[in-house]
Structures are given as C-alpha cells and as structure tokens.
Amino acid sequence: MAKRHKLQLTDEQTQTLHHLRDTAEPAYLRERAGALLKIAAGMSPHKVAQSGLLKQRKPDTVYAWLGAYRQQGVQGLRHKPGKGRKPAFAPLSEEDAEEEIQHLVGRDPAGIPPYETRWTLRTLGRSVSWLREVSIPTVHQTLRRLGISYKRGRAYMRSPDVEYTQKLTCVQQALETAKQNPETHVAFYQDEFAFRRQPTLAKDWTQTGTKHPLANQSLHDDETCYGMGALNAHTGDLVYQQTESATVVATHALYSEICQRYPKAERIYVIQDNRPVHLHPNLLAALLPQTSSFQKPLPPSWIGKFSQKIGELDKLPIEVLQLPTYASWTNPIEKLWRWVRQAVLHLHRLADDWQALQQRVIAFIQQFQGGSKQLLRYVGLLPV
C-alpha cells in the first residue's frame, strides 16, 4: 500500500477516533472514524470502502475522508456548513414549515380549485409556495418528514359552547389546585349512566359460518338502573351508587358519600356535565357558595326553602364545575361506563336475574374503590 494511503496515529488521536466511532452524533461521524481506524490498522482505503463498513462506499469517498482528516483532523470529518441537499421547505425551519402545513390541512379546501372536500398532494403542492416547484412524490416525502400523514377520518361533533376553552381552563386550574393541596382539596369527575335488563349486542367468538353469538333475552319487562359515579382525578378512587332514578336526592347522597370518604377536605371540586339535576336550586343550596363564573345563579323565585318532596339537604363542602355543553369527550369517567358495558353488559346471561346483574355491575366497579392506576390509564388521566 502506498505511503500516502497509510495513516499513522498518535495514542491521543487513536483514543479520539475510538470515542467518535462509539459515541459520536450524527451517525456519519461514527462511520468515518471507524474507517480511519481500519486504515491505521493496515487495511487499504479501497478494501475499507468495499467490505470494511456496514454500507459499501465508493473508494474515492473513503480516500476523501482520509485526505480531509490529514488536513484538518477531526473537523475535516464533519459536513461543511451549507453542504448537502436543501430540504424542500428551505429557507423555513422545520418547525415553521410543520406549523404552516398543519394550519393549511386544518382548513376546508373547498374554496381552492378544483373545489374538492379533501386535500390532495396536488392541491397541497399548489397551495404552499415552497412546494410549487417540486414533484408530487417530493410533496409526499416532505409531508412525511414533517409528521403529516394520510389517515382515515372519524366522526366528530364540535361542542357549541362559546365558553368551551374558558370552562376547560377553569377545570384545569381546579385540578392543579387539588394536585398541589391533596390534604385540603380534592377533584372528582362525576357522571351517570343507565343500563337495562336485556343484554346489548356485541361481537364474540363463535364457529365460522352462519352461526352467530346469541344475546339471551328475558320474557320479563325491560327495566332500567342508573349508576352514579365520581372518579378522583389524581388517585383513581371511585365512589359509586346505583339507584332507580338519578334525582336530586340521589345526587346529594352521592355527594355525601364523597364527603364522608374525604372528611378532611375543605373543598371538593365536582366536575360534571350540564344535566338539569346538577343545577337544581335545592342541590346548589346545599353546597358551598359557587365561585365559578359559569354557574347558573339560583332563580329569583327561590326563597331559600327546600321543597317538601326533596326535603332539607345537609350542607356539603362541594364546588361544582360545569364542563362545556355537548362535550362528553371532556369527561374521562365516560370511558369507565364504556368499560362496564364491554366487560359486564354486552351479551350477558343474567336477563332473568335482574338483581344479580346489578350486583355484577357493582362488583366490577368495586375493584377500583380506594384508587386504581389502571383505571386512570384507561380513562386517559395517566400516561400509558
């Protein structure tokens, strides 16, 4: 091997190249350092290019690395500023380019010729100034690099509440207060769900062909039971009751059980939807003075007396926080009801034993009493 193709290294240079080969970022520096170490060990640059690296290189490429190292040392192995192919979104930064594309695909393309309801690679390329001169495949590659992918749509309903953001901000503030002061403040997501005697239909395993899983119906009249629950947003503790109807008295009973379980709490936030029973004057009068600006005030006609039908309710240290209207996705406990239906109610075989079915629902939910990280993960309040 010609002398100009050999490489003599000092101990310090050898250690530096070993360090680059094992730990350097970006990866191309590790490859180049490894190639130089093999040349220093006696392998020819040509041999290194052909079979000494993970990826076969042209011999001239390895010779260029060797020459650059001789002239500039380790700095000669790095890419020069401005070298290499420029991304399609240059001179924008990757963050700015991603933000521009995200904003564009979130808009309705119907106002842009050819007036389609969905974006195509062609219409995206025409609508973005720095994509107009590139090919359709390059537009696709650029979108993938920016984290924009082609996905199947999902049904979506938008809450009509004009105070949507403000209400969720208020909820987040209450959650943070409870997190910082766990001894005196507690935050619960609260909701109700209904289930019936007859089993609900769902998929199950069965023989291939015309045979189907059967839902065993009862000849008894269908009946309905209401489950009322409150989920501790930080511990996963679940307070649950079942009742024939979700009335003011039943709701107050649930609130009372929450307060009994947390006797030291000075303020308990109950985050719930806008069901009329939650805003009943008799119920609000039994709670703490409500500080939320979204609360409906007591009606002027209410004179401070409880109705005879409801009776007087004990005062409770609870503040109610209303979620946005028609926005069930903002209440995590809704996912627990889905879990109950999937695990207990779909295709159940207790249609002729209504009491046993109700007890089975209670037994399933009691596993979360006292706190459950599994439940918090399922409803999305704890990272998976």
Coordinates of C-alpha atoms in Angstrom, one line a residue:
M1 CA 0.0 0.0 0.0
A2 CA 1.4 3.4 -1.0
K3 CA 2.6 5.6 1.8
R4 CA 0.1 8.3 1.1
H5 CA -2.6 5.8 1.7
K6 CA -1.3 4.8 5.1
L7 CA -2.3 6.6 8.3
Q8 CA -0.1 6.9 11.4
L9 CA -1.9 7.9 14.6
T10 CA -0.7 9.0 18.0
D11 CA -2.2 7.4 21.1
E12 CA -4.3 10.6 21.6
Q13 CA -5.6 10.5 18.0
T14 CA -6.4 6.8 18.3
Q15 CA -8.4 7.4 21.5
T16 CA -10.3 10.4 19.9
L17 CA -11.3 8.3 16.9
H18 CA -12.3 5.4 19.1
H19 CA -14.5 7.7 21.1
L20 CA -16.1 9.1 17.9
R21 CA -16.6 5.7 16.5
D22 CA -18.5 4.5 19.6
T23 CA -20.5 7.6 20.7
A24 CA -20.5 10.4 18.0
E25 CA -23.6 12.1 16.8
P26 CA -24.6 12.2 14.0
A27 CA -24.1 8.7 12.8
Y28 CA -21.9 9.6 9.8
L29 CA -19.1 10.6 12.1
R30 CA -19.1 7.1 13.7
E31 CA -18.7 5.5 10.2
R32 CA -15.8 7.8 9.2
A33 CA -14.0 7.4 12.4
G34 CA -14.3 3.6 12.1
A35 CA -13.0 3.7 8.5
L36 CA -9.9 5.7 9.6
L37 CA -9.1 3.3 12.4
K38 CA -9.2 0.4 10.0
I39 CA -6.8 2.2 7.6
A40 CA -4.5 2.9 10.6
A41 CA -4.6 -0.8 11.4
G42 CA -3.2 -1.6 7.9
M43 CA -6.3 -2.1 5.7
S44 CA -6.3 -0.2 2.4
P45 CA -8.8 2.6 1.8
H46 CA -10.1 0.6 -1.2
K47 CA -10.7 -2.5 0.9
V48 CA -12.4 -0.5 3.7
A49 CA -14.7 1.0 1.1
Q50 CA -15.6 -2.3 -0.4
S51 CA -16.1 -4.5 2.7
G52 CA -14.9 -2.8 5.8
L53 CA -18.1 -0.7 6.6
L54 CA -21.7 -1.5 7.2
K55 CA -22.6 0.0 3.9
Q56 CA -20.4 -0.3 0.8
R57 CA -18.9 3.0 -0.3
K58 CA -17.0 4.2 -3.4
P59 CA -13.2 4.1 -2.8
D60 CA -12.9 7.8 -3.7
T61 CA -15.3 8.6 -0.8
V62 CA -13.0 6.9 1.7
Y63 CA -9.9 8.5 0.1
A64 CA -11.6 11.9 0.6
W65 CA -12.2 11.2 4.3
L66 CA -8.6 10.2 4.7
G67 CA -7.4 13.4 3.0
A68 CA -9.7 15.6 4.9
Y69 CA -8.5 14.1 8.2
R70 CA -4.9 14.6 7.3
Q71 CA -5.5 18.3 6.5
Q72 CA -7.9 19.3 9.3
G73 CA -8.1 16.5 11.8
V74 CA -11.5 15.6 13.3
Q75 CA -13.0 18.8 12.0
G76 CA -12.3 17.6 8.5
L77 CA -14.7 14.7 9.0
R78 CA -17.7 16.9 9.7
H79 CA -20.0 18.2 7.0
K80 CA -19.3 21.8 5.9
P81 CA -21.9 24.4 6.6
G82 CA -24.4 24.7 3.7
K83 CA -23.3 21.4 2.2
G84 CA -25.8 18.8 1.2
R85 CA -29.2 18.8 -0.4
K86 CA -31.5 21.5 0.9
P87 CA -35.0 20.4 2.2
A88 CA -38.0 21.3 0.2
F89 CA -39.1 23.8 2.8
A90 CA -35.9 25.8 2.9
P91 CA -35.3 28.6 4.0
L92 CA -38.0 27.9 6.6
S93 CA -37.1 26.0 9.7
E94 CA -38.7 22.5 10.1
E95 CA -40.9 23.8 12.9
D96 CA -42.2 26.7 10.9
A97 CA -42.8 24.5 7.9
E98 CA -44.7 22.0 10.0
E99 CA -46.8 24.8 11.6
E100 CA -47.7 26.1 8.1
I101 CA -48.8 22.7 6.8
Q102 CA -50.8 21.9 10.0
H103 CA -52.6 25.2 9.6
L104 CA -53.4 24.5 6.0
V105 CA -54.7 20.9 6.3
G106 CA -56.9 22.1 9.1
R107 CA -58.8 24.4 6.7
D108 CA -61.5 23.5 4.3
P109 CA -60.0 23.1 0.7
A110 CA -63.4 23.6 -0.9
G111 CA -62.5 27.2 -1.8
I112 CA -59.5 26.2 -3.8
P113 CA -59.8 24.8 -7.4
P114 CA -60.7 22.1 -8.2
Y115 CA -63.1 22.7 -5.2
E116 CA -62.7 19.3 -3.5
T117 CA -63.7 18.4 0.0
R118 CA -60.3 16.8 0.9
W119 CA -56.7 17.9 0.4
T120 CA -54.7 16.0 -2.3
L121 CA -50.9 16.1 -2.8
R122 CA -51.5 18.1 -5.9
T123 CA -53.7 20.8 -4.2
L124 CA -51.3 21.0 -1.2
G125 CA -48.3 21.4 -3.6
R126 CA -50.1 24.3 -5.4
S127 CA -51.2 26.0 -2.2
V128 CA -47.8 26.1 -0.5
S129 CA -45.3 28.4 -2.1
W130 CA -42.2 26.3 -1.3
L131 CA -43.8 23.2 -2.7
R132 CA -44.9 24.5 -6.1
E133 CA -41.7 23.7 -7.9
V134 CA -41.3 20.1 -6.7
S135 CA -42.8 16.8 -7.9
I136 CA -45.8 15.1 -6.3
P137 CA -43.6 12.3 -4.8
T138 CA -41.4 15.0 -3.2
V139 CA -44.5 16.7 -1.7
H140 CA -45.4 13.3 -0.2
Q141 CA -41.9 12.8 1.2
T142 CA -41.9 16.3 2.6
L143 CA -45.2 15.8 4.4
R144 CA -44.0 12.6 5.9
R145 CA -40.8 14.3 7.2
L146 CA -43.0 17.0 8.8
G147 CA -45.2 14.4 10.5
I148 CA -48.2 14.9 8.3
S149 CA -49.8 11.6 7.2
Y150 CA -52.9 10.4 5.3
K151 CA -55.4 9.0 7.8
R152 CA -58.9 7.7 7.7
G153 CA -61.5 10.2 9.0
R154 CA -63.5 9.7 12.2
A155 CA -67.0 11.0 13.1
Y156 CA -66.6 14.2 15.1
M157 CA -69.0 16.6 16.9
R158 CA -68.0 20.0 18.0
S159 CA -69.3 21.4 21.2
P160 CA -71.5 24.5 20.5
D161 CA -70.5 26.1 23.8
V162 CA -69.0 29.5 23.2
E163 CA -67.2 29.3 26.6
Y164 CA -65.6 25.9 25.8
T165 CA -62.0 26.9 26.3
Q166 CA -62.7 29.1 29.4
K167 CA -64.6 26.2 31.1
L168 CA -61.8 23.7 30.5
T169 CA -59.3 26.3 31.7
C170 CA -61.3 26.6 34.9
V171 CA -61.3 22.8 35.3
Q172 CA -57.5 22.6 34.8
Q173 CA -57.0 25.2 37.5
A174 CA -59.1 23.2 39.9
L175 CA -57.2 20.0 39.1
E176 CA -53.9 21.8 39.7
T177 CA -55.1 23.2 43.0
A178 CA -56.1 19.7 44.1
K179 CA -52.8 18.3 43.0
Q180 CA -50.8 20.9 44.9
N181 CA -53.0 20.6 48.1
P182 CA -54.1 16.9 48.3
E183 CA -55.0 17.2 52.0
T184 CA -57.5 20.0 51.7
H185 CA -58.7 19.9 48.1
V186 CA -60.0 17.0 46.0
A187 CA -61.1 16.9 42.4
F188 CA -63.7 14.4 41.0
Y189 CA -65.1 13.8 37.6
Q190 CA -68.8 12.9 38.1
D191 CA -71.4 11.3 35.7
E192 CA -74.3 8.9 35.5
F193 CA -75.1 6.0 33.1
A194 CA -78.1 3.7 32.6
F195 CA -78.2 0.0 31.8
R196 CA -81.1 -2.3 31.2
R197 CA -82.1 -5.9 32.0
Q198 CA -81.8 -7.1 28.4
P199 CA -78.2 -7.7 27.1
T200 CA -76.7 -5.5 24.5
L201 CA -75.4 -6.9 21.2
A202 CA -71.7 -7.2 20.5
K203 CA -69.1 -9.4 18.8
D204 CA -67.9 -12.6 20.4
W205 CA -66.0 -15.7 19.2
T206 CA -68.0 -18.4 17.6
Q207 CA -67.8 -21.0 14.8
T208 CA -67.2 -19.7 11.3
G209 CA -70.2 -19.8 9.0
T210 CA -73.8 -18.8 9.6
K211 CA -73.7 -19.3 13.4
H212 CA -73.7 -16.1 15.5
P213 CA -73.3 -15.2 19.2
L214 CA -76.7 -15.0 20.8
A215 CA -78.0 -12.5 23.2
N216 CA -80.3 -14.3 25.6
Q217 CA -83.4 -12.1 26.0
S218 CA -85.7 -12.3 29.0
L219 CA -89.5 -12.5 28.9
H220 CA -89.7 -10.1 31.8
D221 CA -90.4 -6.4 31.2
D222 CA -87.3 -4.5 30.5
E223 CA -86.1 -2.4 33.4
T224 CA -83.5 0.4 33.9
C225 CA -81.0 1.0 36.6
Y226 CA -78.8 4.2 36.9
G227 CA -75.2 4.1 38.0
M228 CA -73.9 7.3 39.6
G229 CA -70.1 7.6 39.9
A230 CA -67.4 10.1 40.9
L231 CA -63.7 9.5 39.9
N232 CA -60.9 11.0 41.8
A233 CA -58.8 12.6 39.0
H234 CA -55.5 12.0 40.8
T235 CA -55.8 8.7 42.7
G236 CA -58.4 6.8 40.6
D237 CA -60.6 6.3 43.7
L238 CA -64.2 5.6 42.6
V239 CA -67.3 6.5 44.6
Y240 CA -70.3 4.7 43.1
Q241 CA -74.0 4.2 43.8
Q242 CA -76.9 2.6 42.0
T243 CA -80.4 3.9 42.0
E244 CA -83.7 3.6 40.2
S245 CA -83.5 7.3 39.1
A246 CA -80.8 10.0 39.1
T247 CA -82.7 12.5 41.2
V248 CA -81.6 15.5 43.3
V249 CA -81.8 13.3 46.4
A250 CA -79.7 10.5 44.8
T251 CA -77.1 13.0 43.6
H252 CA -76.9 14.6 47.1
A253 CA -76.4 11.1 48.5
L254 CA -73.5 10.5 46.2
Y255 CA -72.0 13.9 47.2
S256 CA -72.4 12.9 50.8
E257 CA -70.5 9.7 50.4
I258 CA -67.7 11.6 48.7
C259 CA -67.5 14.0 51.7
Q260 CA -67.6 11.0 54.1
R261 CA -64.7 9.4 52.3
Y262 CA -62.7 12.7 52.4
P263 CA -63.6 14.2 55.8
K264 CA -60.5 16.5 55.9
A265 CA -61.2 18.1 52.6
E266 CA -62.1 21.8 52.9
R267 CA -63.2 22.0 49.2
I268 CA -64.2 19.2 46.9
Y269 CA -64.4 20.0 43.2
V270 CA -67.0 18.0 41.3
I271 CA -66.5 18.3 37.6
Q272 CA -69.7 17.3 35.6
D273 CA -71.8 17.9 32.6
N274 CA -74.9 20.1 32.3
R275 CA -77.6 17.7 33.2
P276 CA -80.5 19.7 34.7
V277 CA -80.5 17.8 38.0
H278 CA -76.9 19.1 38.6
L279 CA -78.2 22.7 38.6
H280 CA -81.3 22.2 40.7
P281 CA -81.7 25.0 43.2
N282 CA -82.3 22.6 46.1
L283 CA -79.0 20.9 45.3
L284 CA -77.0 24.0 44.8
A285 CA -78.3 25.5 48.0
A286 CA -76.8 22.5 49.9
L287 CA -73.3 23.2 48.5
L288 CA -70.6 25.7 49.1
P289 CA -71.1 29.2 47.5
Q290 CA -70.1 28.6 43.9
T291 CA -67.2 30.8 42.7
S292 CA -67.2 29.7 39.0
S293 CA -68.4 32.5 36.7
F294 CA -70.2 29.8 34.6
Q295 CA -72.6 28.7 37.2
K296 CA -76.3 29.4 36.8
P297 CA -77.5 31.5 39.7
L298 CA -80.3 30.4 41.9
P299 CA -83.6 31.6 40.4
P300 CA -85.1 34.8 41.9
S301 CA -88.3 32.9 42.8
W302 CA -86.4 30.5 45.1
I303 CA -86.9 31.8 48.7
G304 CA -84.3 29.6 50.4
K305 CA -86.7 26.7 51.4
F306 CA -86.3 23.2 50.2
S307 CA -89.3 21.6 48.5
Q308 CA -91.4 19.2 50.6
K309 CA -90.8 16.4 48.1
I310 CA -87.0 16.7 48.4
G311 CA -86.7 17.7 52.0
E312 CA -83.8 19.6 53.6
L313 CA -80.3 18.6 52.5
D314 CA -77.2 18.7 54.6
K315 CA -74.6 21.4 53.7
L316 CA -71.6 19.9 51.8
P317 CA -68.1 21.4 51.1
I318 CA -68.5 20.9 47.3
E319 CA -68.0 23.3 44.4
V320 CA -69.5 22.2 41.1
L321 CA -67.5 22.9 37.9
Q322 CA -69.5 22.6 34.7
L323 CA -67.9 21.0 31.6
P324 CA -68.7 22.5 28.1
T325 CA -72.2 21.7 26.8
Y326 CA -72.5 18.6 24.5
A327 CA -68.8 17.7 25.1
S328 CA -68.9 14.2 26.6
W329 CA -65.3 13.6 25.5
T330 CA -64.1 16.1 28.1
N331 CA -65.3 13.9 30.9
P332 CA -62.9 10.9 31.4
I333 CA -65.4 8.9 33.6
E334 CA -67.5 8.3 30.4
K335 CA -64.8 5.8 29.4
L336 CA -65.4 3.8 32.6
W337 CA -69.1 3.3 31.5
R338 CA -67.8 2.0 28.2
W339 CA -65.6 -0.4 30.1
V340 CA -68.6 -1.6 32.2
R341 CA -70.7 -2.2 29.1
Q342 CA -67.9 -4.1 27.3
A343 CA -67.0 -6.3 30.4
V344 CA -70.4 -6.9 32.0
L345 CA -73.4 -5.8 29.9
H346 CA -72.6 -7.0 26.3
L347 CA -74.2 -10.4 25.7
H348 CA -74.6 -11.0 29.4
R349 CA -76.6 -14.1 30.5
L350 CA -78.5 -12.6 33.5
A351 CA -81.5 -11.2 31.8
D352 CA -83.8 -13.4 34.0
D353 CA -82.0 -12.3 37.2
W354 CA -82.1 -8.5 37.3
Q355 CA -80.7 -8.3 40.9
A356 CA -77.7 -10.5 40.0
L357 CA -76.9 -8.3 37.0
Q358 CA -77.0 -5.2 39.2
Q359 CA -74.7 -6.8 41.7
R360 CA -72.3 -7.9 39.0
V361 CA -72.0 -4.3 37.8
I362 CA -71.3 -3.2 41.4
A363 CA -68.7 -6.0 41.8
F364 CA -66.9 -4.9 38.7
I365 CA -66.8 -1.3 39.8
Q366 CA -65.8 -2.0 43.4
Q367 CA -62.4 -3.2 42.2
F368 CA -61.4 0.5 41.7
Q369 CA -62.6 1.6 45.1
G370 CA -59.6 3.1 47.1
G371 CA -57.7 4.1 43.9
S372 CA -56.5 2.5 40.7
K373 CA -53.7 3.5 38.4
Q374 CA -55.1 1.0 35.9
L375 CA -58.4 2.9 35.8
L376 CA -56.6 6.3 35.5
R377 CA -54.6 4.9 32.5
Y378 CA -57.8 3.6 30.9
V379 CA -59.7 6.8 31.1
G380 CA -56.7 8.9 29.9
L381 CA -55.7 10.6 33.2
L382 CA -52.4 8.9 33.5
P383 CA -49.8 8.2 30.7
V384 CA -49.8 4.6 29.4

